[in-house]
Each structure stands twice: as structure tokens, then as C-alpha cells.
């Protein structure tokens, strides 16, 4: 549900509004990279009161095709569905998405208001984490 909601800014705005109307702790929106322009849902989330943005979530993918059965993998009891790809290979994508969101937050004045941004894609080492700062 999270990826689908993150791709529909109207639904995302409605849900973020509901949550922030009742929340007594800071709320952050976790962004899906499975969208053409990640800045649009990030903007909606902060406009609806989210104190921060975390980017990115996993990338929708098919891990492989079993050449004997011609079914996507992983396959459990004959059923398969795309999953979420993460780990080191997503870091370049995550860095670009975080950069785009950071620029948006700066341009719209949200950084001065204290809105936080956390880069969380493909981080394996301290050096990886430092690249997101």
C-alpha cells in the first residue's frame, strides 16, 4: 500500500493530513523511488505537516526469471510478485532522489523551518552515510 499511496499525491496528502492532525510525535514521510518525480510527494508530505522526509524506500523489481519454469523469482508454490530491491546497488538512485528533495526543500524554504531529510538507500558503511550529508 505504501508504494501505491506514495505515487498518488492526493491520497498521500489526505493520509498525511489525517496522521498529522492526531500525531503527538514528529511524523516523517518515507518516499518511494517508484515515481517519475519524487519531489511532488515530498512536497505534499511537508505541506501536510510532516516534520521530515526519509528517502528512499525499496525499488520495485523482479529478481530474475527461472529459465526452466519461465516464472519470475522468487516463486513460492507457483506464485510470484515483484519485490523490493535494496542494498548497495540502489545508492546512486537514492543519492539522486535525496538531492532532488533537498533542492526542493531549500527552494521552498522548508529547510529554514526545520524540515529534516534523511537519506536511507544503499547505505552500508560510514562513508556511504557521509555521502548523504
PDB file of C-alpha atoms in Angstrom:
ATOM      1  CA  UNK A   1       0.000   0.000   0.000  1.00  0.00           C
ATOM      2  CA  UNK A   2       2.842   2.411   0.783  1.00  0.00           C
ATOM      3  CA  UNK A   3       4.235   2.486  -2.745  1.00  0.00           C
ATOM      4  CA  UNK A   4       0.784   2.990  -4.284  1.00  0.00           C
ATOM      5  CA  UNK A   5      -0.021   5.785  -1.829  1.00  0.00           C
ATOM      6  CA  UNK A   6       3.359   7.423  -2.474  1.00  0.00           C
ATOM      7  CA  UNK A   7       2.556   7.554  -6.179  1.00  0.00           C
ATOM      8  CA  UNK A   8      -0.781   9.319  -5.692  1.00  0.00           C
ATOM      9  CA  UNK A   9      -0.242  12.784  -4.221  1.00  0.00           C
ATOM     10  CA  UNK A  10      -3.948  13.309  -3.498  1.00  0.00           C
ATOM     11  CA  UNK A  11      -4.164  10.161  -1.371  1.00  0.00           C
ATOM     12  CA  UNK A  12      -0.789  10.865   0.233  1.00  0.00           C
ATOM     13  CA  UNK A  13      -1.876  14.374   1.190  1.00  0.00           C
ATOM     14  CA  UNK A  14      -5.117  13.128   2.681  1.00  0.00           C
ATOM     15  CA  UNK A  15      -3.424  10.429   4.768  1.00  0.00           C
ATOM     16  CA  UNK A  16      -0.592  12.721   5.912  1.00  0.00           C
ATOM     17  CA  UNK A  17      -3.208  15.280   6.925  1.00  0.00           C
ATOM     18  CA  UNK A  18      -5.139  12.718   8.985  1.00  0.00           C
ATOM     19  CA  UNK A  19      -1.998  11.444  10.704  1.00  0.00           C
ATOM     20  CA  UNK A  20      -0.583  14.869  11.473  1.00  0.00           C
ATOM     21  CA  UNK A  21      -3.927  16.083  12.817  1.00  0.00           C
ATOM     22  CA  UNK A  22      -3.733  13.436  15.569  1.00  0.00           C
ATOM     23  CA  UNK A  23       0.001  12.792  15.997  1.00  0.00           C
ATOM     24  CA  UNK A  24       1.709  13.787  19.224  1.00  0.00           C
ATOM     25  CA  UNK A  25       5.180  12.864  17.950  1.00  0.00           C
ATOM     26  CA  UNK A  26       7.056  14.013  14.836  1.00  0.00           C
ATOM     27  CA  UNK A  27       5.874  12.384  11.611  1.00  0.00           C
ATOM     28  CA  UNK A  28       8.138  11.690   8.648  1.00  0.00           C
ATOM     29  CA  UNK A  29       7.077  10.613   5.176  1.00  0.00           C
ATOM     30  CA  UNK A  30       9.060   7.756   3.624  1.00  0.00           C
ATOM     31  CA  UNK A  31       9.272   8.276  -0.128  1.00  0.00           C
ATOM     32  CA  UNK A  32       9.030   5.620  -2.800  1.00  0.00           C
ATOM     33  CA  UNK A  33      11.530   5.923  -5.651  1.00  0.00           C
ATOM     34  CA  UNK A  34       8.993   4.259  -7.941  1.00  0.00           C
ATOM     35  CA  UNK A  35       7.721   7.557  -9.300  1.00  0.00           C
ATOM     36  CA  UNK A  36       8.835   9.923 -12.050  1.00  0.00           C
ATOM     37  CA  UNK A  37       9.275  12.997  -9.827  1.00  0.00           C
ATOM     38  CA  UNK A  38       9.939  12.220  -6.163  1.00  0.00           C
ATOM     39  CA  UNK A  39       9.766  15.899  -5.222  1.00  0.00           C
ATOM     40  CA  UNK A  40       5.989  16.038  -5.703  1.00  0.00           C
ATOM     41  CA  UNK A  41       5.036  13.573  -2.939  1.00  0.00           C
ATOM     42  CA  UNK A  42       7.782  15.013  -0.714  1.00  0.00           C
ATOM     43  CA  UNK A  43       6.281  18.481  -1.128  1.00  0.00           C
ATOM     44  CA  UNK A  44       2.784  17.189  -0.342  1.00  0.00           C
ATOM     45  CA  UNK A  45       4.037  15.425   2.795  1.00  0.00           C
ATOM     46  CA  UNK A  46       5.704  18.539   4.232  1.00  0.00           C
ATOM     47  CA  UNK A  47       2.791  20.766   3.229  1.00  0.00           C
ATOM     48  CA  UNK A  48       0.534  18.414   5.214  1.00  0.00           C
ATOM     49  CA  UNK A  49       2.690  18.782   8.322  1.00  0.00           C
ATOM     50  CA  UNK A  50       5.351  16.085   8.138  1.00  0.00           C
ATOM     51  CA  UNK A  51       8.459  17.217  10.023  1.00  0.00           C
ATOM     52  CA  UNK A  52      10.781  15.197   7.849  1.00  0.00           C
ATOM     53  CA  UNK A  53      11.262  13.102   4.753  1.00  0.00           C
ATOM     54  CA  UNK A  54      13.077   9.776   4.505  1.00  0.00           C
ATOM     55  CA  UNK A  55      14.228   8.678   1.063  1.00  0.00           C
ATOM     56  CA  UNK A  56      14.257   6.156  -0.445  1.00  0.00           C
ATOM     57  CA  UNK A  57      12.239   3.027   0.044  1.00  0.00           C
ATOM     58  CA  UNK A  58      12.959  -0.105  -1.993  1.00  0.00           C
ATOM     59  CA  UNK A  59      12.860  -0.163  -5.785  1.00  0.00           C
ATOM     60  CA  UNK A  60      10.205  -2.387  -7.325  1.00  0.00           C
ATOM     61  CA  UNK A  61      11.899  -5.197  -9.207  1.00  0.00           C
ATOM     62  CA  UNK A  62      11.869  -8.772 -10.407  1.00  0.00           C
ATOM     63  CA  UNK A  63      14.987 -10.532  -9.162  1.00  0.00           C
ATOM     64  CA  UNK A  64      15.221 -12.975 -12.035  1.00  0.00           C
ATOM     65  CA  UNK A  65      13.452 -15.448 -14.279  1.00  0.00           C
ATOM     66  CA  UNK A  66      13.702 -19.191 -13.696  1.00  0.00           C
ATOM     67  CA  UNK A  67      14.695 -20.412 -17.165  1.00  0.00           C
ATOM     68  CA  UNK A  68      13.293 -23.878 -16.505  1.00  0.00           C
ATOM     69  CA  UNK A  69       9.791 -22.711 -15.494  1.00  0.00           C
ATOM     70  CA  UNK A  70       9.865 -19.232 -17.112  1.00  0.00           C
ATOM     71  CA  UNK A  71       8.400 -17.807 -13.904  1.00  0.00           C
ATOM     72  CA  UNK A  72       9.647 -14.674 -12.171  1.00  0.00           C
ATOM     73  CA  UNK A  73      11.636 -15.263  -8.984  1.00  0.00           C
ATOM     74  CA  UNK A  74      11.218 -15.619  -6.148  1.00  0.00           C
ATOM     75  CA  UNK A  75       8.379 -18.053  -6.730  1.00  0.00           C
ATOM     76  CA  UNK A  76       6.511 -19.715  -3.854  1.00  0.00           C
ATOM     77  CA  UNK A  77       4.059 -22.514  -4.658  1.00  0.00           C
ATOM     78  CA  UNK A  78       3.755 -21.269  -8.228  1.00  0.00           C
ATOM     79  CA  UNK A  79       3.082 -17.628  -7.351  1.00  0.00           C
ATOM     80  CA  UNK A  80       5.352 -14.656  -7.806  1.00  0.00           C
ATOM     81  CA  UNK A  81       5.119 -10.907  -7.472  1.00  0.00           C
ATOM     82  CA  UNK A  82       7.645  -8.121  -7.910  1.00  0.00           C
ATOM     83  CA  UNK A  83       9.505  -7.315  -4.743  1.00  0.00           C
ATOM     84  CA  UNK A  84      11.628  -4.538  -3.346  1.00  0.00           C
ATOM     85  CA  UNK A  85      15.271  -4.235  -4.339  1.00  0.00           C
ATOM     86  CA  UNK A  86      17.656  -2.594  -1.918  1.00  0.00           C
ATOM     87  CA  UNK A  87      21.273  -2.783  -0.748  1.00  0.00           C
ATOM     88  CA  UNK A  88      24.334  -1.252  -2.359  1.00  0.00           C
ATOM     89  CA  UNK A  89      23.080  -1.027  -5.945  1.00  0.00           C
ATOM     90  CA  UNK A  90      20.339   1.463  -5.048  1.00  0.00           C
ATOM     91  CA  UNK A  91      22.721   4.049  -3.556  1.00  0.00           C
ATOM     92  CA  UNK A  92      23.246   6.045  -6.786  1.00  0.00           C
ATOM     93  CA  UNK A  93      19.489   6.228  -7.277  1.00  0.00           C
ATOM     94  CA  UNK A  94      18.958   7.168  -3.638  1.00  0.00           C
ATOM     95  CA  UNK A  95      21.583   9.915  -3.823  1.00  0.00           C
ATOM     96  CA  UNK A  96      19.852  11.476  -6.834  1.00  0.00           C
ATOM     97  CA  UNK A  97      16.420  11.305  -5.203  1.00  0.00           C
ATOM     98  CA  UNK A  98      17.725  12.789  -1.937  1.00  0.00           C
ATOM     99  CA  UNK A  99      19.486  15.553  -3.879  1.00  0.00           C
ATOM    100  CA  UNK A 100      16.230  16.401  -5.695  1.00  0.00           C
ATOM    101  CA  UNK A 101      14.249  16.525  -2.451  1.00  0.00           C
ATOM    102  CA  UNK A 102      16.950  18.578  -0.741  1.00  0.00           C
ATOM    103  CA  UNK A 103      16.885  21.156  -3.517  1.00  0.00           C
ATOM    104  CA  UNK A 104      13.105  21.366  -3.314  1.00  0.00           C
ATOM    105  CA  UNK A 105      13.132  21.836   0.467  1.00  0.00           C
ATOM    106  CA  UNK A 106      15.773  24.553   0.146  1.00  0.00           C
ATOM    107  CA  UNK A 107      13.983  26.375  -2.694  1.00  0.00           C
ATOM    108  CA  UNK A 108      10.626  26.336  -0.895  1.00  0.00           C
ATOM    109  CA  UNK A 109      12.039  27.466   2.469  1.00  0.00           C
ATOM    110  CA  UNK A 110      11.271  24.250   4.340  1.00  0.00           C
ATOM    111  CA  UNK A 111      14.901  23.800   5.460  1.00  0.00           C
ATOM    112  CA  UNK A 112      14.735  27.116   7.339  1.00  0.00           C
ATOM    113  CA  UNK A 113      11.535  25.895   9.012  1.00  0.00           C
ATOM    114  CA  UNK A 114      13.409  22.872  10.380  1.00  0.00           C
ATOM    115  CA  UNK A 115      12.166  20.190   7.983  1.00  0.00           C
ATOM    116  CA  UNK A 116      14.565  17.239   8.097  1.00  0.00           C
ATOM    117  CA  UNK A 117      15.721  14.938   5.306  1.00  0.00           C
ATOM    118  CA  UNK A 118      17.220  11.505   5.839  1.00  0.00           C
ATOM    119  CA  UNK A 119      18.925   9.577   3.034  1.00  0.00           C
ATOM    120  CA  UNK A 120      18.427   5.845   3.512  1.00  0.00           C
ATOM    121  CA  UNK A 121      19.125   3.922   0.355  1.00  0.00           C
ATOM    122  CA  UNK A 122      22.095   1.639  -0.150  1.00  0.00           C
ATOM    123  CA  UNK A 123      23.947   2.684   2.985  1.00  0.00           C
ATOM    124  CA  UNK A 124      26.398   0.002   4.054  1.00  0.00           C
ATOM    125  CA  UNK A 125      29.340   1.922   5.528  1.00  0.00           C
ATOM    126  CA  UNK A 126      30.031   5.158   7.341  1.00  0.00           C
ATOM    127  CA  UNK A 127      31.410   6.526   4.096  1.00  0.00           C
ATOM    128  CA  UNK A 128      28.132   5.728   2.360  1.00  0.00           C
ATOM    129  CA  UNK A 129      26.237   7.570   5.080  1.00  0.00           C
ATOM    130  CA  UNK A 130      28.564  10.569   4.815  1.00  0.00           C
ATOM    131  CA  UNK A 131      27.743  10.899   1.112  1.00  0.00           C
ATOM    132  CA  UNK A 132      24.132  11.653   2.040  1.00  0.00           C
ATOM    133  CA  UNK A 133      25.070  14.541   4.361  1.00  0.00           C
TER     134      UNK A 133
END
